[in-house]
PDB file of C-alpha atoms and ligand atoms in Angstrom:
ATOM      1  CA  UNK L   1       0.000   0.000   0.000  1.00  0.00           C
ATOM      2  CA  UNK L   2       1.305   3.440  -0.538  1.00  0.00           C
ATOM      3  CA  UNK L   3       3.128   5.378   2.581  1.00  0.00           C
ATOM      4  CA  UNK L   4       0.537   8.133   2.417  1.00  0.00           C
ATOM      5  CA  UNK L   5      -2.135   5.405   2.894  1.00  0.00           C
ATOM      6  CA  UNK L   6      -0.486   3.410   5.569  1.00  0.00           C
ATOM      7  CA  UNK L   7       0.094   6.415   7.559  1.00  0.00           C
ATOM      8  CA  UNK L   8      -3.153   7.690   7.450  1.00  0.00           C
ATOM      9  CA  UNK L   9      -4.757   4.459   8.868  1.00  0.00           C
ATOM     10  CA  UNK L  10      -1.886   4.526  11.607  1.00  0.00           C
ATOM     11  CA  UNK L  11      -3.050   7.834  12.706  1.00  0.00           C
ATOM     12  CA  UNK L  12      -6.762   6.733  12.817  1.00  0.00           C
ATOM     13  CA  UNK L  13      -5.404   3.449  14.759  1.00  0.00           C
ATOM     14  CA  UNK L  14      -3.589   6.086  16.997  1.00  0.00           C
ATOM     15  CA  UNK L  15      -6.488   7.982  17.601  1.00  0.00           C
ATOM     16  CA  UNK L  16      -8.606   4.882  18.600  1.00  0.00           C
ATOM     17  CA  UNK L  17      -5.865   4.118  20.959  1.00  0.00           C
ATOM     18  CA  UNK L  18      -7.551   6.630  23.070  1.00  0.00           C
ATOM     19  CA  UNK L  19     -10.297   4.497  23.725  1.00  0.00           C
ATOM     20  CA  UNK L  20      -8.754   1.481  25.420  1.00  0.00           C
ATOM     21  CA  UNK L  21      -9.962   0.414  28.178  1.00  0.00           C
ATOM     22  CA  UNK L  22      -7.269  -1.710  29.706  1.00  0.00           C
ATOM     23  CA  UNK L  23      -6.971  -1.568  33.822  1.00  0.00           C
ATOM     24  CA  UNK L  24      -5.702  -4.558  33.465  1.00  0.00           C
ATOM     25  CA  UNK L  25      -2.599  -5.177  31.732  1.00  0.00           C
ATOM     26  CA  UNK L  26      -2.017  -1.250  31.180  1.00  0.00           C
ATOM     27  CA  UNK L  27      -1.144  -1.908  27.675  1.00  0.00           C
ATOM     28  CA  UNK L  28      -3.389   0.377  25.060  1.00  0.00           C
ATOM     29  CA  UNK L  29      -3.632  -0.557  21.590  1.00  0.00           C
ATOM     30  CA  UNK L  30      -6.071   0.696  18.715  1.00  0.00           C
ATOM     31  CA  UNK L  31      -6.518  -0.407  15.457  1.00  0.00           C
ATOM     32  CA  UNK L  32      -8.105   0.736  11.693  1.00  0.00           C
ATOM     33  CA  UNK L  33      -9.547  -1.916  10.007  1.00  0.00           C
ATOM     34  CA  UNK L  34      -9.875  -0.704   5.627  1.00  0.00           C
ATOM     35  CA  UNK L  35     -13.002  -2.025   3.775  1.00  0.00           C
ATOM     36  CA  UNK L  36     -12.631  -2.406   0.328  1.00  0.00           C
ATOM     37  CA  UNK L  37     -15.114   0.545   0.010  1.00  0.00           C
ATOM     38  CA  UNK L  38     -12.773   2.862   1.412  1.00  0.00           C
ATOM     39  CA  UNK L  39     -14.697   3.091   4.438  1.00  0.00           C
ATOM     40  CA  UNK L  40     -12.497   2.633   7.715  1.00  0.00           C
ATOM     41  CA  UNK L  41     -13.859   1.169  10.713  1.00  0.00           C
ATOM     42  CA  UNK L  42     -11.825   1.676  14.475  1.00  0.00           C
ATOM     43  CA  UNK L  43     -11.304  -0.574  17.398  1.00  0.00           C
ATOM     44  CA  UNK L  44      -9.448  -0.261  20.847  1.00  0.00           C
ATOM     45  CA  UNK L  45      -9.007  -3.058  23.259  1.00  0.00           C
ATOM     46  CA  UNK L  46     -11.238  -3.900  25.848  1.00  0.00           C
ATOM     47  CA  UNK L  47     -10.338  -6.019  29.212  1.00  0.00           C
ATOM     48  CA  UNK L  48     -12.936  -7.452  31.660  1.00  0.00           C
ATOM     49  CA  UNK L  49     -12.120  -8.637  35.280  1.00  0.00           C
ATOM     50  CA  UNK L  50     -12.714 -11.802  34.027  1.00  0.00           C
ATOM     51  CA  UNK L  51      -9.229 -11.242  31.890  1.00  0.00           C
ATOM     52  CA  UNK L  52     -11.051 -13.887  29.365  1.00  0.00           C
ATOM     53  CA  UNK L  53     -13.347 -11.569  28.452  1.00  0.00           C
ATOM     54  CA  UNK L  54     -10.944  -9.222  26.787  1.00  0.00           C
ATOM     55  CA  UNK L  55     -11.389  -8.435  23.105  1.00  0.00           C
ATOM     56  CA  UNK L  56      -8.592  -6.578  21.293  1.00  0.00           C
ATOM     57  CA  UNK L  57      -8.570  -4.166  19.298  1.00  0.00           C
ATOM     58  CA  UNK L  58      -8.422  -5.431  16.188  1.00  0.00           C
ATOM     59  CA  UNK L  59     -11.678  -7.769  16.370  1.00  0.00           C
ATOM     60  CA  UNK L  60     -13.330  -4.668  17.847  1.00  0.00           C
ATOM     61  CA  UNK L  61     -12.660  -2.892  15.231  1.00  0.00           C
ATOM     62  CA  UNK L  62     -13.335  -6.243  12.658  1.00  0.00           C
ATOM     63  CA  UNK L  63     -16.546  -7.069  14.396  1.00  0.00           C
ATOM     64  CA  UNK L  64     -17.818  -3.403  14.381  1.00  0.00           C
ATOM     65  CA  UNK L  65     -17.086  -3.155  10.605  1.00  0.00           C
ATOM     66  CA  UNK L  66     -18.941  -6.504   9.895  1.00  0.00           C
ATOM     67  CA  UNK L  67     -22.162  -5.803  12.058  1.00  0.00           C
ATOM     68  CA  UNK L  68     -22.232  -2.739   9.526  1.00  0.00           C
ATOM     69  CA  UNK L  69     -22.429  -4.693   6.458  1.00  0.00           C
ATOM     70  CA  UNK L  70     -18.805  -5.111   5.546  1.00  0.00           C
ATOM     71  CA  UNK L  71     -17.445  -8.120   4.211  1.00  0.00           C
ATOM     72  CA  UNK L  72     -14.271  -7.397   1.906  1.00  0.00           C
ATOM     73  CA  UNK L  73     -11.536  -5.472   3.546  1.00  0.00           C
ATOM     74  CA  UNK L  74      -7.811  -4.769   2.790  1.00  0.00           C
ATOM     75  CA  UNK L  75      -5.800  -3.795   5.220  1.00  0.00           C
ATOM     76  CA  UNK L  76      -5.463  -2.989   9.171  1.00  0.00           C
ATOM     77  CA  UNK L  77      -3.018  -0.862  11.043  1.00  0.00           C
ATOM     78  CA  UNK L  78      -2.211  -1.961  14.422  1.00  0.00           C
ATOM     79  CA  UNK L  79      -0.211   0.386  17.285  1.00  0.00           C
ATOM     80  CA  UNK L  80      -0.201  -0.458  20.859  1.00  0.00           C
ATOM     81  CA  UNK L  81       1.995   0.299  23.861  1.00  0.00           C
ATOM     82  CA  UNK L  82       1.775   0.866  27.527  1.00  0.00           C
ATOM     83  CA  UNK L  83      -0.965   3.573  28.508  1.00  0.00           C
ATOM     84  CA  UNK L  84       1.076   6.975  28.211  1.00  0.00           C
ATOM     85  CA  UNK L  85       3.875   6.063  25.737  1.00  0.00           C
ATOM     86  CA  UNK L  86       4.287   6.356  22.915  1.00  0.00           C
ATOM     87  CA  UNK L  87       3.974   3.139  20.690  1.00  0.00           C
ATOM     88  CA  UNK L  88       7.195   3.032  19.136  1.00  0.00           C
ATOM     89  CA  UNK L  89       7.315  -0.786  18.877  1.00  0.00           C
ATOM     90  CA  UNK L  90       5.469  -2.765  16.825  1.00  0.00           C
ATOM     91  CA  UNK L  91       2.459  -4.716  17.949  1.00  0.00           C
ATOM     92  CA  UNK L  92       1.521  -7.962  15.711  1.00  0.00           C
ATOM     93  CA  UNK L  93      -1.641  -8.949  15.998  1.00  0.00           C
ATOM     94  CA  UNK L  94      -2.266 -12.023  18.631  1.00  0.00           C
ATOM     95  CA  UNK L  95      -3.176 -15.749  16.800  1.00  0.00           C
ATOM     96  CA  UNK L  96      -6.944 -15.339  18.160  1.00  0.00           C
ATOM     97  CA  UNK L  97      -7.186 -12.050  15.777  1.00  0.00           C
ATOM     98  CA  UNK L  98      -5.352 -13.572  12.766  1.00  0.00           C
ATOM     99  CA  UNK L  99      -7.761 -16.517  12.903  1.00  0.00           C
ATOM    100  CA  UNK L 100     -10.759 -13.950  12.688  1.00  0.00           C
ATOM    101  CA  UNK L 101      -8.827 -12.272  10.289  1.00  0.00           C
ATOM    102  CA  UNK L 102      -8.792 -14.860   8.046  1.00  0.00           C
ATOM    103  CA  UNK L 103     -12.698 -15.668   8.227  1.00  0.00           C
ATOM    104  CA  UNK L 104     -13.341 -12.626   6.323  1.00  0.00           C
ATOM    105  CA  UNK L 105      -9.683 -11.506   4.515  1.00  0.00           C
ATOM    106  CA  UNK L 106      -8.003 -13.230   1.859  1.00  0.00           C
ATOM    107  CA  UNK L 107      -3.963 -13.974   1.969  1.00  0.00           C
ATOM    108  CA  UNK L 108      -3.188 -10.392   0.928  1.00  0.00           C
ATOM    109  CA  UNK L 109      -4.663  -8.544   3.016  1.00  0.00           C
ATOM    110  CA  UNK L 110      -2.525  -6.131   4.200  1.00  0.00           C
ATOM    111  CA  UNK L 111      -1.397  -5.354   8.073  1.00  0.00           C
ATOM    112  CA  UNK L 112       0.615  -2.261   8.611  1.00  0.00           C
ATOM    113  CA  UNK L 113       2.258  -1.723  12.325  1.00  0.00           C
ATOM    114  CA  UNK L 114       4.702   1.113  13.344  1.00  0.00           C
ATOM    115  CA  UNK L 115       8.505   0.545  14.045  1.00  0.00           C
ATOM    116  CA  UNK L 116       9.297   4.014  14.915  1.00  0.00           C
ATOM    117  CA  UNK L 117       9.825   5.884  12.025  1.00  0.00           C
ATOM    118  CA  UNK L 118       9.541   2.544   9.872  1.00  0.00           C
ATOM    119  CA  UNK L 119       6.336   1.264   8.643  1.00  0.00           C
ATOM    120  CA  UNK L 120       6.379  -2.415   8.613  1.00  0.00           C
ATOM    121  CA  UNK L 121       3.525  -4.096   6.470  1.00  0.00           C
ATOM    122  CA  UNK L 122       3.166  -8.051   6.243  1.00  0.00           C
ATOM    123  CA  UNK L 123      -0.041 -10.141   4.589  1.00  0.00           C
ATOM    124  CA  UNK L 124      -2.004 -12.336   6.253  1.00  0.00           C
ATOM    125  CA  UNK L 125      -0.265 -14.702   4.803  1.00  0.00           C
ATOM    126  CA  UNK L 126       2.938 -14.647   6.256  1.00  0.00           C
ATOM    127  CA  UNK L 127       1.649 -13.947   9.477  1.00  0.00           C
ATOM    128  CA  UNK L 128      -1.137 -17.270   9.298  1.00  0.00           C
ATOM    129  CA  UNK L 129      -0.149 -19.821   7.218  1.00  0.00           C
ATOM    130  CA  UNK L 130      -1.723 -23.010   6.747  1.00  0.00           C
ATOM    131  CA  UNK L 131      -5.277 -21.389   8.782  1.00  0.00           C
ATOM    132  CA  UNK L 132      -7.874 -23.326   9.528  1.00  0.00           C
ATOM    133  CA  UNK L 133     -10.441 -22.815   7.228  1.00  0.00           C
ATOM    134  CA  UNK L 134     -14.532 -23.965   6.210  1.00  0.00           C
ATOM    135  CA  UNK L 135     -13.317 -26.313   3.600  1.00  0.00           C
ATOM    136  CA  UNK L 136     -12.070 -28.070   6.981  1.00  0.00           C
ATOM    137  CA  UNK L 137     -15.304 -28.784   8.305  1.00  0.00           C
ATOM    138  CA  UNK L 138     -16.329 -31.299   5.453  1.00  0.00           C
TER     139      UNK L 138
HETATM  140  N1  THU W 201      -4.057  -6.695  22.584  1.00  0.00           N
HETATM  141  C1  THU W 201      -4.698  -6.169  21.499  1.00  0.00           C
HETATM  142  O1  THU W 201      -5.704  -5.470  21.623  1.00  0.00           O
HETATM  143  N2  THU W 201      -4.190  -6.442  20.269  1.00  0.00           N
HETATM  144  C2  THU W 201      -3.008  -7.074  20.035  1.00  0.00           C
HETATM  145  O2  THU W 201      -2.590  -7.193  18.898  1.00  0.00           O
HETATM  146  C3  THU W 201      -2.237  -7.621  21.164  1.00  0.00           C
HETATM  147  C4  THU W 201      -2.893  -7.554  22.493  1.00  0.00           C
HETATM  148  C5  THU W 201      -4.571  -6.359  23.912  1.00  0.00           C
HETATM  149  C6  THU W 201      -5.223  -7.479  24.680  1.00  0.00           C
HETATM  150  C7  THU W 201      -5.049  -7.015  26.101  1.00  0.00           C
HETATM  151  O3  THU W 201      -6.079  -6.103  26.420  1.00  0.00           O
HETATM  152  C8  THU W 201      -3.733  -6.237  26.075  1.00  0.00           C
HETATM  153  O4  THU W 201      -3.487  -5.913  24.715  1.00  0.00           O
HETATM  154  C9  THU W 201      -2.546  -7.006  26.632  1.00  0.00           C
HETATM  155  O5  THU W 201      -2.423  -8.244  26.028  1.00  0.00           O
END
């Protein structure tokens, strides 16, 4: 994806950063999810006492996109760090999110994180091979 591109969803992940709410672990990430459309839709992670209840934020973002209608999309930027700093490291996305990921994205789709100055951008691809897939189930 062009760097103009990628940086614009890393703001908008930035931005949704703001709206972790993580008491628990302290660590704040946000996320901007791109439908093929052009439309992007944001997430921030959210923890629960429980700790299992946590959702991060890149299946907010994924599920709030799809309960809108969406069902192509091409790319997600992901930033995260502890609440307060900066996120100058990147932050891949856990196996849980790949997986749901890969329900709705093909192998290209595109996911951009932040190493400092450097934008880093991998496929789905390389980050989930061999996922488990419907054509499993028969
Ligand atoms: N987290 C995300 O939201 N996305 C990631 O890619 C990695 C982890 C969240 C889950 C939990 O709220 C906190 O970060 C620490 O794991």
């Amino acid at each position: 994806m062009d760097r103009k591109k990628a940086v614009e969803l890393l703001n908008k992940a930035k931005e949704a950063r703001n709206g972790a709410y993580a008491p628990y672990s302290n660590f704040y990430v946000g996320a901007a999810l791109l439908c093929s459309d052009g439309e992007i839709y944001t997430g921030a992670n959210v923890e629960n006492v429980s700790y299992g209840g946590a959702i991060c934020a890149e299946r907010v973002a994924i599920t709030n996109a799809v309960a809108h209608g969406h069902r192509s999309f091409e790319a997600i930027a992901i930033v995260g760090a502890p609440k307060g700093q900066a996120p100058t490291h990147t932050c891949v996305p856990c196996g849980f999110c790949r997986q749901v990921m890969s329900e709705f994205c093909a192998s290209d789709f595109k996911i951009i994180l932040a190493d400092g100055n450097d934008i880093k951008e991998y496929t789905l691809g390389e980050l989930l091979p061999h996922a488990f897939s419907s054509d499993m189930l028969n």
